[in-house]
mmCIF file of C-alpha atoms in Angstrom:
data_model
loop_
_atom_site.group_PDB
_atom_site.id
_atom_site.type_symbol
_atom_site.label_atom_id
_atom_site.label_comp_id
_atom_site.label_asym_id
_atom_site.label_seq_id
_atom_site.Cartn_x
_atom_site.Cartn_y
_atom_site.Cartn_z
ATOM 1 C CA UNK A 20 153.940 206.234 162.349
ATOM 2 C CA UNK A 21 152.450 204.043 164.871
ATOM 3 C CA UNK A 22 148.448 204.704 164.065
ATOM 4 C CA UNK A 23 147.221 202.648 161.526
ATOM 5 C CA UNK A 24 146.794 203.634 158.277
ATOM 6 C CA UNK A 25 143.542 202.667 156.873
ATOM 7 C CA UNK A 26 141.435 205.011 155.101
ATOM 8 C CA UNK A 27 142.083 206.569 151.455
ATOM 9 C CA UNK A 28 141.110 209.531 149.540
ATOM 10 C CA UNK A 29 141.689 209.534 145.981
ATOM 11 C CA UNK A 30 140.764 212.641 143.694
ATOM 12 C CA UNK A 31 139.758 211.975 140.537
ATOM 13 C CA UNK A 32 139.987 215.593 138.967
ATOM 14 C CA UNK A 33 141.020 219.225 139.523
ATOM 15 C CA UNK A 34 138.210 220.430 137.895
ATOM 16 C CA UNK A 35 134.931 221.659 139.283
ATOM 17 C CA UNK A 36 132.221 223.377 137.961
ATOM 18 C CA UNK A 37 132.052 225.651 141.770
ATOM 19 C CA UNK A 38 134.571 228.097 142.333
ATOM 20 C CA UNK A 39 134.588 228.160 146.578
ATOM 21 C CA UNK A 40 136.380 231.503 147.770
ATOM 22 C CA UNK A 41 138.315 228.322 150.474
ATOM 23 C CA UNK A 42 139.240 226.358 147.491
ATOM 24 C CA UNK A 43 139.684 229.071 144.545
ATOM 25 C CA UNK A 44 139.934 232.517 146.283
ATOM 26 C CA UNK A 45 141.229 233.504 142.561
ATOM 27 C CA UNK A 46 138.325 231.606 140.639
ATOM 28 C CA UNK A 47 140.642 229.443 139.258
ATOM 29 C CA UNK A 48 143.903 227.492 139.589
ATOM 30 C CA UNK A 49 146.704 225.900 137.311
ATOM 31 C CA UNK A 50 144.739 222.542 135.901
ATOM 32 C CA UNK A 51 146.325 219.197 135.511
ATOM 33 C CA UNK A 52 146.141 218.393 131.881
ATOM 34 C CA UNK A 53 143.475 215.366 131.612
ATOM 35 C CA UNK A 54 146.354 213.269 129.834
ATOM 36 C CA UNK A 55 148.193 213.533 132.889
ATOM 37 C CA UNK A 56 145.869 211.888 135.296
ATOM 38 C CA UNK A 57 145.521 208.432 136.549
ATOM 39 C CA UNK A 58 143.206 205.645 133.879
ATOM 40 C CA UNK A 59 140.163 204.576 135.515
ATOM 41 C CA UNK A 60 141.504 201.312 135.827
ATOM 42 C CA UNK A 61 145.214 202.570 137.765
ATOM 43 C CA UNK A 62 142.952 203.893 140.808
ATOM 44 C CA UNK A 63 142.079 200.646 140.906
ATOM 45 C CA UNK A 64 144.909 198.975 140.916
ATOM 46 C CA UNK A 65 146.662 201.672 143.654
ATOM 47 C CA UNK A 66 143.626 200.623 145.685
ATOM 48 C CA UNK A 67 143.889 197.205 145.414
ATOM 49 C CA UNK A 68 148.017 197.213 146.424
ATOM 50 C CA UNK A 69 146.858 199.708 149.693
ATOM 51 C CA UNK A 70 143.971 197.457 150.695
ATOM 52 C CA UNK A 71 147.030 194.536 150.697
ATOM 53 C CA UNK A 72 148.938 196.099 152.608
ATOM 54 C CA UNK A 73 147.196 197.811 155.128
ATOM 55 C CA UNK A 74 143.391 196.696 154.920
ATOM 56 C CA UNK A 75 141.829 199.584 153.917
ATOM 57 C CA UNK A 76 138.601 200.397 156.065
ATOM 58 C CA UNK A 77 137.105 203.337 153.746
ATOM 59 C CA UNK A 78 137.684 204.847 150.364
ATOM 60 C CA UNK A 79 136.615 208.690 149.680
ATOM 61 C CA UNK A 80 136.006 209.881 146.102
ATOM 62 C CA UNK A 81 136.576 213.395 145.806
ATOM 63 C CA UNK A 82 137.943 216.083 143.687
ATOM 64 C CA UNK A 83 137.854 218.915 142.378
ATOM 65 C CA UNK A 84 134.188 217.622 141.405
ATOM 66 C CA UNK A 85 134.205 214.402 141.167
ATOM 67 C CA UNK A 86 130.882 213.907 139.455
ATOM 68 C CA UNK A 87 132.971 215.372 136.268
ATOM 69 C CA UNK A 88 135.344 212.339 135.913
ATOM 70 C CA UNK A 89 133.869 210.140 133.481
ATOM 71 C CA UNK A 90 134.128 206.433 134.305
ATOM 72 C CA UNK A 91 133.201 207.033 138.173
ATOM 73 C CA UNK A 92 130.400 204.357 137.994
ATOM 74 C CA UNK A 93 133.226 201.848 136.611
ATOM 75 C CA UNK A 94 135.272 202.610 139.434
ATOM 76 C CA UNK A 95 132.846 202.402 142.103
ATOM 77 C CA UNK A 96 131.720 198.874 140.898
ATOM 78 C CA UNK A 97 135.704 197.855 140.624
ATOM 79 C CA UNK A 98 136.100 199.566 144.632
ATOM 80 C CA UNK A 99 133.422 197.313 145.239
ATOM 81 C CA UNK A 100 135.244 194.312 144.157
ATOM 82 C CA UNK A 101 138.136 194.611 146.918
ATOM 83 C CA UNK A 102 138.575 191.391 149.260
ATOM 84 C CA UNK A 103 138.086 192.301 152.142
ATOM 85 C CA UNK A 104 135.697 195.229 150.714
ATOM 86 C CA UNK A 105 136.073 198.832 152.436
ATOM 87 C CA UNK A 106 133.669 201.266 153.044
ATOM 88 C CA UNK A 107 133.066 203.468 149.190
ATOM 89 C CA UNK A 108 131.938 207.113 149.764
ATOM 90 C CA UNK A 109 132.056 210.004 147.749
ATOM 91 C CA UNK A 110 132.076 214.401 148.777
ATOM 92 C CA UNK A 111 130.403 216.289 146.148
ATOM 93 C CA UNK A 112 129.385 219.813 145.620
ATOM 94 C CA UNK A 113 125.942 218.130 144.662
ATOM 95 C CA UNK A 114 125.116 220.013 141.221
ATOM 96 C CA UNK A 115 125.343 217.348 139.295
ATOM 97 C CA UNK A 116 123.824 214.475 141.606
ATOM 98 C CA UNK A 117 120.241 214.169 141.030
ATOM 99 C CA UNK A 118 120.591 212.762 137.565
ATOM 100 C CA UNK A 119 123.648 210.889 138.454
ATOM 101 C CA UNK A 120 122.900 209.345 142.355
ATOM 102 C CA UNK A 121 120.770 206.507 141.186
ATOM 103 C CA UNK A 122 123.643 204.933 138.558
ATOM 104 C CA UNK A 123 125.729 205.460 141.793
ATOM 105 C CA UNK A 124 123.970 203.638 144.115
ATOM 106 C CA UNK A 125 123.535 200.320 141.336
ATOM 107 C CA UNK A 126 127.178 200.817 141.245
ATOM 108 C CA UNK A 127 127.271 200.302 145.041
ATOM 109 C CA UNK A 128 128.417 203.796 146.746
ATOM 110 C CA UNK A 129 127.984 203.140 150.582
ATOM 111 C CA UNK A 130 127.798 207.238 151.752
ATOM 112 C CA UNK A 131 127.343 210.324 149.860
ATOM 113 C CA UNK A 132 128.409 213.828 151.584
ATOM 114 C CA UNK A 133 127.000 216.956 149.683
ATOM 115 C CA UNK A 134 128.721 220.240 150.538
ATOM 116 C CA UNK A 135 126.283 223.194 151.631
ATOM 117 C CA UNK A 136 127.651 226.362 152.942
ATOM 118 C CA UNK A 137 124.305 228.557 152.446
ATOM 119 C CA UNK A 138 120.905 227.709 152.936
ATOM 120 C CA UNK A 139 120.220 231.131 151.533
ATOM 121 C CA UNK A 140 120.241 231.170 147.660
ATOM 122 C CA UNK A 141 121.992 234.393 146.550
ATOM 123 C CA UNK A 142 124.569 234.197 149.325
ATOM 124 C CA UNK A 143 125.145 230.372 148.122
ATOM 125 C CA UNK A 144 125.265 231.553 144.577
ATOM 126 C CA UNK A 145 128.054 234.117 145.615
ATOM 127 C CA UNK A 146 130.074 231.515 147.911
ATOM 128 C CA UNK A 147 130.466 229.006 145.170
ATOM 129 C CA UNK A 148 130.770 231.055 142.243
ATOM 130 C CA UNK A 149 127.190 231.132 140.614
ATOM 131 C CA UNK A 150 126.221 227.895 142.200
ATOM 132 C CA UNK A 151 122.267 226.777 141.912
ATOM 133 C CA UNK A 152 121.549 225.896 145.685
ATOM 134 C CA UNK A 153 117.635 224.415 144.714
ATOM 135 C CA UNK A 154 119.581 222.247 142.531
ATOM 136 C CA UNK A 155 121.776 220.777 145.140
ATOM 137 C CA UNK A 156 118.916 220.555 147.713
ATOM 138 C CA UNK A 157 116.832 218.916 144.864
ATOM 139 C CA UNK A 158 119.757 215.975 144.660
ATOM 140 C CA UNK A 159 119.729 215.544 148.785
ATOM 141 C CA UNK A 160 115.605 215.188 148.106
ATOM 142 C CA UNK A 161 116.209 212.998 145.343
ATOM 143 C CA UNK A 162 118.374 210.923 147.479
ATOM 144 C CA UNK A 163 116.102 210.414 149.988
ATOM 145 C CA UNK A 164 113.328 209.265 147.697
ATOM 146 C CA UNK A 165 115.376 206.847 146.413
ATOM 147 C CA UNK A 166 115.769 205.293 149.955
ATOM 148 C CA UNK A 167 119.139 206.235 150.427
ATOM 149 C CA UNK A 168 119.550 207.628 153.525
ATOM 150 C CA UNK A 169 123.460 207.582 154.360
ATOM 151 C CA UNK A 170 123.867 211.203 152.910
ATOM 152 C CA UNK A 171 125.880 213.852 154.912
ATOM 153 C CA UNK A 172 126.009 217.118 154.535
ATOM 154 C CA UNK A 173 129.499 219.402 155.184
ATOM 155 C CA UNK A 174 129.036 223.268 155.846
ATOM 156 C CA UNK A 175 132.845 224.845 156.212
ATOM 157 C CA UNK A 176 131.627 227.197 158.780
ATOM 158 C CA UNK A 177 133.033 231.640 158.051
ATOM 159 C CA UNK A 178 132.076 234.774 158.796
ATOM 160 C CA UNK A 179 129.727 234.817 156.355
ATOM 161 C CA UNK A 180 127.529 231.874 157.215
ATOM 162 C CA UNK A 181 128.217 231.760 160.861
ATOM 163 C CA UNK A 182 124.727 233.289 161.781
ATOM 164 C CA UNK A 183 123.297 230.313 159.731
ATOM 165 C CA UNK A 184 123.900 227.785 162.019
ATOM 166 C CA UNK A 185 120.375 227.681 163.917
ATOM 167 C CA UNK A 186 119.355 227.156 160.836
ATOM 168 C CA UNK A 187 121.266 224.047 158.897
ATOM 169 C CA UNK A 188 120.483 222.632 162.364
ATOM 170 C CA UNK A 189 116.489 223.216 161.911
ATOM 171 C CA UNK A 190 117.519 222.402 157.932
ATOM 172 C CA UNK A 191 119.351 218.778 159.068
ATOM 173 C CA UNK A 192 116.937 217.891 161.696
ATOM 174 C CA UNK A 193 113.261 218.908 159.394
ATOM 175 C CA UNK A 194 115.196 216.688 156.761
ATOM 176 C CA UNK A 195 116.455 214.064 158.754
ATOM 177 C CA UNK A 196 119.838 214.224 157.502
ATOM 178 C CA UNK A 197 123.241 214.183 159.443
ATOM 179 C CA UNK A 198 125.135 217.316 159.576
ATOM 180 C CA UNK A 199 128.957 218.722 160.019
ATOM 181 C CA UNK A 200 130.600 222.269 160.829
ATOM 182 C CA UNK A 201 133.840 222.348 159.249
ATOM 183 C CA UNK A 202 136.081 224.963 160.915
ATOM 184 C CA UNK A 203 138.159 226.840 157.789
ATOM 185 C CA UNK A 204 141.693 225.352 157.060
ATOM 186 C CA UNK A 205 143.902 227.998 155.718
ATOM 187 C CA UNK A 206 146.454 227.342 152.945
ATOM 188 C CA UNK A 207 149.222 229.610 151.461
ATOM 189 C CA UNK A 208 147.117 230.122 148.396
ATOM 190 C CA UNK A 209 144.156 231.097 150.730
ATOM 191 C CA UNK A 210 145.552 233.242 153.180
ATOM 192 C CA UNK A 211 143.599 236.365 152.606
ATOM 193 C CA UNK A 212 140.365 234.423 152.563
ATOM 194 C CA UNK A 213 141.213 232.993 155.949
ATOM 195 C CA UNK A 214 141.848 235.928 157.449
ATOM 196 C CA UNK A 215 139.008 237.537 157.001
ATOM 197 C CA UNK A 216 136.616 234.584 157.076
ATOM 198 C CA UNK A 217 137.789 232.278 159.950
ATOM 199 C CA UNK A 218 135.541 231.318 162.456
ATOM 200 C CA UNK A 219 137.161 229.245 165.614
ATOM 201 C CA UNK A 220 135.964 225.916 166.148
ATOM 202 C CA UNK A 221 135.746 227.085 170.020
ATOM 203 C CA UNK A 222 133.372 229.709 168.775
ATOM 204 C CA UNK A 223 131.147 227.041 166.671
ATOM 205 C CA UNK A 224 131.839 224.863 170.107
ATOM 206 C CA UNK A 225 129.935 227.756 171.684
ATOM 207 C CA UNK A 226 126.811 228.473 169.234
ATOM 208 C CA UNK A 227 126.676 224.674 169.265
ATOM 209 C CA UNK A 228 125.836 224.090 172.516
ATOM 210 C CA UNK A 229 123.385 226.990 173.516
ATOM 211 C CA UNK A 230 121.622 224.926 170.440
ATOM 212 C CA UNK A 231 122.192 221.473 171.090
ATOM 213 C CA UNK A 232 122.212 219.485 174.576
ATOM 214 C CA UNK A 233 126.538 218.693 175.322
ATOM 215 C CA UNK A 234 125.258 215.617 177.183
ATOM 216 C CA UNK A 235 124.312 214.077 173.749
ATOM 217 C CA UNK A 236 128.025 214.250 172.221
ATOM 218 C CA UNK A 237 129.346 210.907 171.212
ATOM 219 C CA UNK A 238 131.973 210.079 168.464
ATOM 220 C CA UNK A 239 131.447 208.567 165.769
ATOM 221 C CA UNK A 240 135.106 206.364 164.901
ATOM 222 C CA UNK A 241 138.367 206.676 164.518
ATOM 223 C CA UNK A 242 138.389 207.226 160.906
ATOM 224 C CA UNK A 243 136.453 210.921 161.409
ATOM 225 C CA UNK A 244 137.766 213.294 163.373
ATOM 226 C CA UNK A 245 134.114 215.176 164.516
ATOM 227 C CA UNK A 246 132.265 215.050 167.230
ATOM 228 C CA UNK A 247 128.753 214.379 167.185
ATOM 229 C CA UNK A 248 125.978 215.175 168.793
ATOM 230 C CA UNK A 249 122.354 213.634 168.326
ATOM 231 C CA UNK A 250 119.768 215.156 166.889
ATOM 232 C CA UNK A 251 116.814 214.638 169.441
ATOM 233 C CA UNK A 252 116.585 210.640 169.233
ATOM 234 C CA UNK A 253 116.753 210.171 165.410
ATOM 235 C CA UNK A 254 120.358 208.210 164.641
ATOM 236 C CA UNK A 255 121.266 211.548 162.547
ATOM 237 C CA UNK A 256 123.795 214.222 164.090
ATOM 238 C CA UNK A 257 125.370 217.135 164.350
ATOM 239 C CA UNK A 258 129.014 217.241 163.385
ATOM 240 C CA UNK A 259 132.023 219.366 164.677
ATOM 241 C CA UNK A 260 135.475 219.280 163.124
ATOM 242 C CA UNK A 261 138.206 220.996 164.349
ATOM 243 C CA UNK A 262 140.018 220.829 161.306
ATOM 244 C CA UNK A 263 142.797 223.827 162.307
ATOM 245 C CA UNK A 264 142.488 224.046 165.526
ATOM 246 C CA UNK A 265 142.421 220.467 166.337
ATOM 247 C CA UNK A 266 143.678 218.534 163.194
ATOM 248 C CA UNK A 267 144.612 215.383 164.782
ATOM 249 C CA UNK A 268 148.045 215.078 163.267
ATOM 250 C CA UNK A 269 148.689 211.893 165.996
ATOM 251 C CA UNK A 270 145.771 209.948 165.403
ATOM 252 C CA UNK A 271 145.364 211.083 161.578
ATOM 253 C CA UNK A 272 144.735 207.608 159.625
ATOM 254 C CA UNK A 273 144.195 209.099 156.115
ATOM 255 C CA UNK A 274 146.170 208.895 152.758
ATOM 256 C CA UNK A 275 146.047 210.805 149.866
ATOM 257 C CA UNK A 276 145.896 209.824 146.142
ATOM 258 C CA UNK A 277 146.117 213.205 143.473
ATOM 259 C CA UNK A 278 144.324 213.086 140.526
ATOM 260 C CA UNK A 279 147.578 212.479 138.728
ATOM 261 C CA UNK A 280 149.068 209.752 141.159
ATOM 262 C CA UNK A 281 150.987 211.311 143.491
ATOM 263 C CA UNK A 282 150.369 210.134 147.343
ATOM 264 C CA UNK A 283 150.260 212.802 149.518
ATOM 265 C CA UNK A 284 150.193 211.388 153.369
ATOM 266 C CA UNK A 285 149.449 214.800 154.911
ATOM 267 C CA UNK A 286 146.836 217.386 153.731
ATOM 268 C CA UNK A 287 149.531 220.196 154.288
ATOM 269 C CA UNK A 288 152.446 218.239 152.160
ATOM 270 C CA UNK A 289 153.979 220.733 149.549
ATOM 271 C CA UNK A 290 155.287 217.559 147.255
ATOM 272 C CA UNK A 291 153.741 214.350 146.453
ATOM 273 C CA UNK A 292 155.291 210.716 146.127
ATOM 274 C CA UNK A 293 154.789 209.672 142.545
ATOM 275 C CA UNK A 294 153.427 206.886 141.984
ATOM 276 C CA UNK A 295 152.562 206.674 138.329
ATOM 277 C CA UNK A 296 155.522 205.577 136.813
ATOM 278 C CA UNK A 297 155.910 202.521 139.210
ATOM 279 C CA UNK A 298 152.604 201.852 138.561
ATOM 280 C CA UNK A 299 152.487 202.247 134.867
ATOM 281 C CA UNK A 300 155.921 200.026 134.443
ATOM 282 C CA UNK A 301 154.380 197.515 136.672
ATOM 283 C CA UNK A 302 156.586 197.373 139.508
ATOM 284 C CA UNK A 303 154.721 196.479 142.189
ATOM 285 C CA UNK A 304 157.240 195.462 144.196
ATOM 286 C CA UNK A 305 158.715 198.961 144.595
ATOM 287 C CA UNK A 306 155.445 200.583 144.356
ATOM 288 C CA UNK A 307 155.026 198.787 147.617
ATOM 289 C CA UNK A 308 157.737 199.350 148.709
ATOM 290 C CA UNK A 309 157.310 203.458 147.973
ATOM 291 C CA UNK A 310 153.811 203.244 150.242
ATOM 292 C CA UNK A 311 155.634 201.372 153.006
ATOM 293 C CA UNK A 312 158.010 204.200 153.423
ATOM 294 C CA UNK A 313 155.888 206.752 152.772
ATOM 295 C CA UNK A 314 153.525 205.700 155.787
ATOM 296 C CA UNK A 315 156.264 204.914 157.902
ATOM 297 C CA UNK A 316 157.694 208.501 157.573
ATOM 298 C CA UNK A 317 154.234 210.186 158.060
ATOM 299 C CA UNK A 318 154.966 213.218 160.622
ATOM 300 C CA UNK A 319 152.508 213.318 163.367
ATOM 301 C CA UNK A 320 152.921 217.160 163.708
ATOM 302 C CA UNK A 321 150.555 219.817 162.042
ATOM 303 C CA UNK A 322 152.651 221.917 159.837
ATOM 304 C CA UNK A 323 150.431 225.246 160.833
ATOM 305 C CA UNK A 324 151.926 225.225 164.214
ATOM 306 C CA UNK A 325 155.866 225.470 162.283
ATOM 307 C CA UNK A 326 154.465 228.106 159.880
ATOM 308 C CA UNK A 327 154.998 226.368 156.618
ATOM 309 C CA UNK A 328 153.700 227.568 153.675
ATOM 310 C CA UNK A 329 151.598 225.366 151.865
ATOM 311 C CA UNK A 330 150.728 225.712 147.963
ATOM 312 C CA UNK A 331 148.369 222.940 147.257
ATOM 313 C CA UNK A 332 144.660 224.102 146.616
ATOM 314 C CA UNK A 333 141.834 221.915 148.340
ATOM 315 C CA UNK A 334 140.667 221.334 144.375
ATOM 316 C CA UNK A 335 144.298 219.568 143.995
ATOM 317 C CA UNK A 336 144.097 217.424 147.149
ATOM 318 C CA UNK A 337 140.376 217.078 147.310
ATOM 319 C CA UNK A 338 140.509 217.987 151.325
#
């Protein structure tokens, strides 16, 4: 693949305390045993190997819930470490993060997006599986009293919350915090769900800009794949990605770590590269040699288009 690849996810865990009807339509999926995931100190190492070979620009934390994994303070500071140093951010369902943001930030976490998709407390509580939305809002409040203003918030856009969007726009811009509309990605294991639920991006497109000015779009960088538009003339926006519609298979620059090291270069791949047992023999050279491949092979096609089924759950793959 000819794009360069420079930007990493790595889940930590499976597990989450939310149960999202996109993620687990079911309420629950097939766990990783915790003795099967990566050490602490191995997503380190797997970062340190991709930032030498390709210069990573930016490192996502995600899950599952990532707040769960113990150790994530450790790992931020080690992230931290890398020569040259990318970007460290972290997606979070936000339950746990008001007792836990200010250890993150001495650990030295760059950006911090919190997913919200319901600014209305019993439908949030239903969407997420007996979620506590005042709790979540209390950790973006919490943030923001700490001085930490490079907090995003992600809102996969359905039928459900469509007729919320006027207001997580009057939400993002009383709060001063940047804002995205995630159009639903479907998966195998979610296909019911998406049926019912989906909401085009061309339709969000639409709401968006009887809201919003289209003169103010701009883009933020080739590792995101939204489109922005400012909010009035504060540096915060409004976010649109086009995640099924528009995936951006030919300009994607993201890999994928599992919780239980397997690299995944595409979101829609069925079966991962393993990359624990290199790792955990200490063969670096073919380890390297594994990622090479791997990125050299990436297909630049979305597998949605071909119609093939795909069996990972967004708690596996952390999105």
């Amino acid at each position: 693949m000819d794009v360069k690849q420079e930007y990493l996810r790595i889940s930590l865990t499976d597990k989450c305390n939310y149960r999202c009807k996109y993620c687990l339509p079911n309420g629950n999926i097939n766990s990783i045993e915790n003795n099967k995931f990566l050490k602490i100190e191995e997503y380190f190492e797997l970062a340190k190997i991709f930032n030498a070979l390709i210069g990573l620009k930016k490192i996502r934390l995600t899950g599952g819930e990532p707040l769960l994994r113990k150790g994530l303070n450790k790992l931020v500071q080690m992230l931290s470490t890398l020569d040259p140093k990318p970007e460290i951010s972290i997606t979070t369902n936000g339950h746990y993060l008001s007792e836990k943001i200010n250890d993150l930030i001495i650990s030295g976490i760059d950006n911090i997006n919190i997913s919200i998709d319901s600014l209305d407390s019993s439908k949030f509580k239903k969407t997420t599986g007996n979620g506590n939305l005042q709790k979540v809002l209390e950790s973006l409040k919490k943030a923001q009293k700490l001085g930490f203003s490079n907090v995003k918030i992600n809102t996969v856009v359905t039928n459900t919350n469509f007729n919320e969007i006027p207001k997580f726009i009057d939400f993002a811009k009383k709060h001063e915090v940047s804002l995205r509309f995630i159009e639903l990605m479907s998966f195998s294991s979610t296909s019911d769900y998406h049926k019912n639920e989906f909401i085009s991006a061309k339709d969000i497109e639409k709401k968006l800009t009887e809201l919003l000015p289209k003169e103010n779009n701009t883009r933020e960088s080739k590792l995101s794949p939204a489109v922005y538009r400012k909010i009035n003339k504060s540096k915060k926006e409004i976010g649109l990605i086009a995640a099924a519609s528009d995936p951006g298979c030919h300009k994607c620059t993201r890999l994928r770590i599992s919780c239980d090291g397997k690299l995944f270069v595409c979101l829609y791949q069925n079966k991962g590269i393993d990359l624990k047992h290199e790792l955990r023999n200490k063969n670096i050279g073919n380890l390297q040699e594994m990622i090479e491949r791997a990125i050299k092979n990436k297909r630049t096609y979305n597998p949605l288009k071909t119609k093939e089924e795909t069996w990972m759950s967004l708690s596996q793959i952390g999105g």
